[in-house]
PDB file of C-alpha atoms in Angstrom:
ATOM      1  CA  MET A   1       0.000   0.000   0.000  1.00 66.00           C
ATOM      2  CA  PRO A   2       1.607   3.336  -0.991  1.00 72.00           C
ATOM      3  CA  ALA A   3       2.005   5.859   1.791  1.00 72.00           C
ATOM      4  CA  VAL A   4      -0.197   8.916   1.920  1.00 88.00           C
ATOM      5  CA  SER A   5       1.458  12.339   1.617  1.00 93.00           C
ATOM      6  CA  PRO A   6       2.548  13.528   5.091  1.00 93.00           C
ATOM      7  CA  LEU A   7       0.862  16.886   4.574  1.00 95.00           C
ATOM      8  CA  SER A   8      -2.463  15.425   3.468  1.00 94.00           C
ATOM      9  CA  ALA A   9      -2.380  12.876   6.303  1.00 94.00           C
ATOM     10  CA  GLY A  10      -1.387  15.663   8.684  1.00 95.00           C
ATOM     11  CA  PHE A  11      -4.183  18.043   7.786  1.00 96.00           C
ATOM     12  CA  ALA A  12      -6.733  15.230   7.703  1.00 96.00           C
ATOM     13  CA  ARG A  13      -5.272  13.678  10.900  1.00 96.00           C
ATOM     14  CA  THR A  14      -5.533  10.200   9.392  1.00 96.00           C
ATOM     15  CA  CYS A  15      -3.429   7.042   9.170  1.00 95.00           C
ATOM     16  CA  PRO A  16      -0.153   7.640   7.284  1.00 94.00           C
ATOM     17  CA  ARG A  17      -0.477   4.361   5.374  1.00 93.00           C
ATOM     18  CA  CYS A  18      -4.121   4.160   4.271  1.00 92.00           C
ATOM     19  CA  GLY A  19      -5.330   7.726   4.883  1.00 93.00           C
ATOM     20  CA  GLN A  20      -8.728   6.406   5.936  1.00 93.00           C
ATOM     21  CA  ALA A  21      -9.019   6.049   9.709  1.00 94.00           C
ATOM     22  CA  PRO A  22      -8.379   8.777  12.282  1.00 96.00           C
ATOM     23  CA  LEU A  23      -4.888   8.744  13.803  1.00 95.00           C
ATOM     24  CA  PHE A  24      -5.863  10.092  17.207  1.00 96.00           C
ATOM     25  CA  ASP A  25      -7.892   8.712  20.057  1.00 94.00           C
ATOM     26  CA  GLY A  26      -8.798  12.010  21.698  1.00 93.00           C
ATOM     27  CA  PHE A  27      -7.043  15.340  21.189  1.00 94.00           C
ATOM     28  CA  ILE A  28      -3.464  14.201  20.425  1.00 94.00           C
ATOM     29  CA  LYS A  29      -3.222  10.670  21.853  1.00 95.00           C
ATOM     30  CA  VAL A  30      -2.218   8.333  19.035  1.00 95.00           C
ATOM     31  CA  LYS A  31      -4.279   5.147  18.750  1.00 95.00           C
ATOM     32  CA  ASP A  32      -2.662   1.737  19.270  1.00 94.00           C
ATOM     33  CA  ARG A  33      -3.291   0.682  15.671  1.00 95.00           C
ATOM     34  CA  CYS A  34      -5.202   1.763  12.586  1.00 95.00           C
ATOM     35  CA  PRO A  35      -8.717   0.294  12.554  1.00 95.00           C
ATOM     36  CA  ALA A  36      -8.810   0.354   8.732  1.00 94.00           C
ATOM     37  CA  CYS A  37      -5.454  -1.138   7.655  1.00 93.00           C
ATOM     38  CA  GLY A  38      -4.093  -2.493  10.945  1.00 93.00           C
ATOM     39  CA  LEU A  39      -0.878  -0.411  10.974  1.00 93.00           C
ATOM     40  CA  ASP A  40       0.740  -0.716  14.409  1.00 93.00           C
ATOM     41  CA  TYR A  41       1.443   2.698  15.941  1.00 92.00           C
ATOM     42  CA  SER A  42       3.488   1.363  18.875  1.00 88.00           C
ATOM     43  CA  GLU A  43       6.766   2.695  17.418  1.00 85.00           C
ATOM     44  CA  VAL A  44       5.340   6.169  16.791  1.00 88.00           C
ATOM     45  CA  ASP A  45       7.100   8.873  18.783  1.00 88.00           C
ATOM     46  CA  SER A  46       6.997  12.453  17.584  1.00 89.00           C
ATOM     47  CA  GLY A  47       8.622  13.702  20.793  1.00 90.00           C
ATOM     48  CA  ASP A  48       8.569  17.446  21.375  1.00 94.00           C
ATOM     49  CA  GLY A  49       8.753  18.293  17.676  1.00 95.00           C
ATOM     50  CA  PRO A  50       5.097  19.278  17.243  1.00 96.00           C
ATOM     51  CA  ALA A  51       5.168  21.557  20.292  1.00 96.00           C
ATOM     52  CA  PHE A  52       8.357  23.269  19.086  1.00 97.00           C
ATOM     53  CA  PHE A  53       7.014  23.905  15.591  1.00 97.00           C
ATOM     54  CA  VAL A  54       3.650  25.119  16.865  1.00 98.00           C
ATOM     55  CA  MET A  55       5.275  27.453  19.430  1.00 97.00           C
ATOM     56  CA  SER A  56       7.550  28.879  16.749  1.00 98.00           C
ATOM     57  CA  ILE A  57       4.782  29.430  14.198  1.00 98.00           C
ATOM     58  CA  VAL A  58       2.190  30.770  16.637  1.00 98.00           C
ATOM     59  CA  GLY A  59       4.769  32.954  18.373  1.00 98.00           C
ATOM     60  CA  PHE A  60       5.857  34.531  15.110  1.00 98.00           C
ATOM     61  CA  VAL A  61       2.287  35.130  13.899  1.00 98.00           C
ATOM     62  CA  VAL A  62       1.013  36.543  17.194  1.00 98.00           C
ATOM     63  CA  VAL A  63       4.034  38.752  17.937  1.00 98.00           C
ATOM     64  CA  ALA A  64       4.119  40.133  14.396  1.00 98.00           C
ATOM     65  CA  SER A  65       0.373  40.782  14.457  1.00 98.00           C
ATOM     66  CA  ALA A  66       0.518  42.400  17.891  1.00 97.00           C
ATOM     67  CA  ALA A  67       3.381  44.626  16.796  1.00 98.00           C
ATOM     68  CA  TRP A  68       1.506  45.672  13.669  1.00 98.00           C
ATOM     69  CA  VAL A  69      -1.667  46.457  15.657  1.00 97.00           C
ATOM     70  CA  GLU A  70       0.356  48.404  18.236  1.00 97.00           C
ATOM     71  CA  ILE A  71       2.098  50.495  15.584  1.00 97.00           C
ATOM     72  CA  ALA A  72      -1.017  51.067  13.499  1.00 98.00           C
ATOM     73  CA  TYR A  73      -3.662  51.669  16.199  1.00 97.00           C
ATOM     74  CA  ARG A  74      -1.981  52.031  19.630  1.00 97.00           C
ATOM     75  CA  PRO A  75      -4.780  50.229  21.533  1.00 97.00           C
ATOM     76  CA  ALA A  76      -4.947  49.883  25.299  1.00 97.00           C
ATOM     77  CA  LEU A  77      -3.205  46.944  26.933  1.00 96.00           C
ATOM     78  CA  TRP A  78      -6.495  45.199  27.741  1.00 97.00           C
ATOM     79  CA  ILE A  79      -7.370  45.178  24.034  1.00 97.00           C
ATOM     80  CA  HIS A  80      -4.076  43.473  23.252  1.00 96.00           C
ATOM     81  CA  MET A  81      -4.836  40.884  25.926  1.00 97.00           C
ATOM     82  CA  ALA A  82      -8.375  40.387  24.609  1.00 97.00           C
ATOM     83  CA  LEU A  83      -7.057  39.889  21.075  1.00 97.00           C
ATOM     84  CA  TRP A  84      -3.838  37.919  21.441  1.00 97.00           C
ATOM     85  CA  LEU A  85      -4.492  35.521  24.325  1.00 98.00           C
ATOM     86  CA  PRO A  86      -7.498  33.880  22.603  1.00 98.00           C
ATOM     87  CA  ALA A  87      -5.693  34.001  19.242  1.00 97.00           C
ATOM     88  CA  THR A  88      -2.685  32.220  20.738  1.00 98.00           C
ATOM     89  CA  LEU A  89      -4.868  29.562  22.349  1.00 98.00           C
ATOM     90  CA  ALA A  90      -6.987  29.018  19.237  1.00 98.00           C
ATOM     91  CA  LEU A  91      -4.010  28.756  16.882  1.00 98.00           C
ATOM     92  CA  THR A  92      -2.224  26.364  19.231  1.00 97.00           C
ATOM     93  CA  VAL A  93      -5.250  24.090  19.639  1.00 97.00           C
ATOM     94  CA  TRP A  94      -5.810  24.074  15.874  1.00 97.00           C
ATOM     95  CA  LEU A  95      -2.179  23.503  14.835  1.00 97.00           C
ATOM     96  CA  LEU A  96      -0.955  20.988  17.440  1.00 97.00           C
ATOM     97  CA  PRO A  97      -2.836  17.910  16.129  1.00 97.00           C
ATOM     98  CA  ILE A  98      -1.936  18.838  12.558  1.00 97.00           C
ATOM     99  CA  ALA A  99       1.762  19.167  13.418  1.00 97.00           C
ATOM    100  CA  LYS A 100       1.784  15.911  15.373  1.00 97.00           C
ATOM    101  CA  SER A 101       0.047  13.890  12.659  1.00 96.00           C
ATOM    102  CA  THR A 102       2.312  15.411   9.982  1.00 96.00           C
ATOM    103  CA  LEU A 103       5.420  14.396  11.930  1.00 95.00           C
ATOM    104  CA  VAL A 104       4.013  10.892  12.544  1.00 94.00           C
ATOM    105  CA  ALA A 105       3.280  10.539   8.818  1.00 94.00           C
ATOM    106  CA  SER A 106       6.794  11.758   7.962  1.00 93.00           C
ATOM    107  CA  GLN A 107       8.252   9.285  10.427  1.00 92.00           C
ATOM    108  CA  TYR A 108       6.288   6.459   8.777  1.00 92.00           C
ATOM    109  CA  LEU A 109       7.148   7.551   5.229  1.00 91.00           C
ATOM    110  CA  ASN A 110      10.880   7.790   5.988  1.00 89.00           C
ATOM    111  CA  LYS A 111      10.890   4.581   8.065  1.00 87.00           C
ATOM    112  CA  ALA A 112      12.426   6.552  10.946  1.00 85.00           C
ATOM    113  CA  ALA A 113      13.178   4.559  14.072  1.00 78.00           C
ATOM    114  CA  GLU A 114      15.375   4.684  17.106  1.00 78.00           C
ATOM    115  CA  GLY A 115      19.055   4.315  16.287  1.00 76.00           C
ATOM    116  CA  ARG A 116      20.566   0.869  16.729  1.00 75.00           C
ATOM    117  CA  LEU A 117      24.214   0.023  17.314  1.00 76.00           C
ATOM    118  CA  SER A 118      25.682  -2.748  15.262  1.00 74.00           C
ATOM    119  CA  ASP A 119      28.947  -4.685  15.426  1.00 68.00           C
ATOM    120  CA  GLU A 120      29.445  -4.417  11.670  1.00 67.00           C
ATOM    121  CA  PRO A 121      32.103  -1.932  10.483  1.00 61.00           C
TER     122      PRO A 121
END
């Protein structure tokens, strides 16, 4: 079975092999296996990668937007808080599952696994 594109599997949050069944059981907890094709997810480990990418993207977008609003309109501090705290939360909640499923799909596509030592030269 050919692998699904990591970006399409990431945005759809589906299995990286079949692209049919949902990858997550809850918000970002990866299921034990795919109910459609039976792919075992026990080796899946995206680590802190999704959180790093989401923090970087959301931080850049929110800080740049806040700076632009401050320069253009000079609103009160409470308006900044009312705008940027919910925006940060919403962007993070929206992007985190997408980033995690994209990294899981990339890990599957590239057959990434934990490094193993061998005695061979």
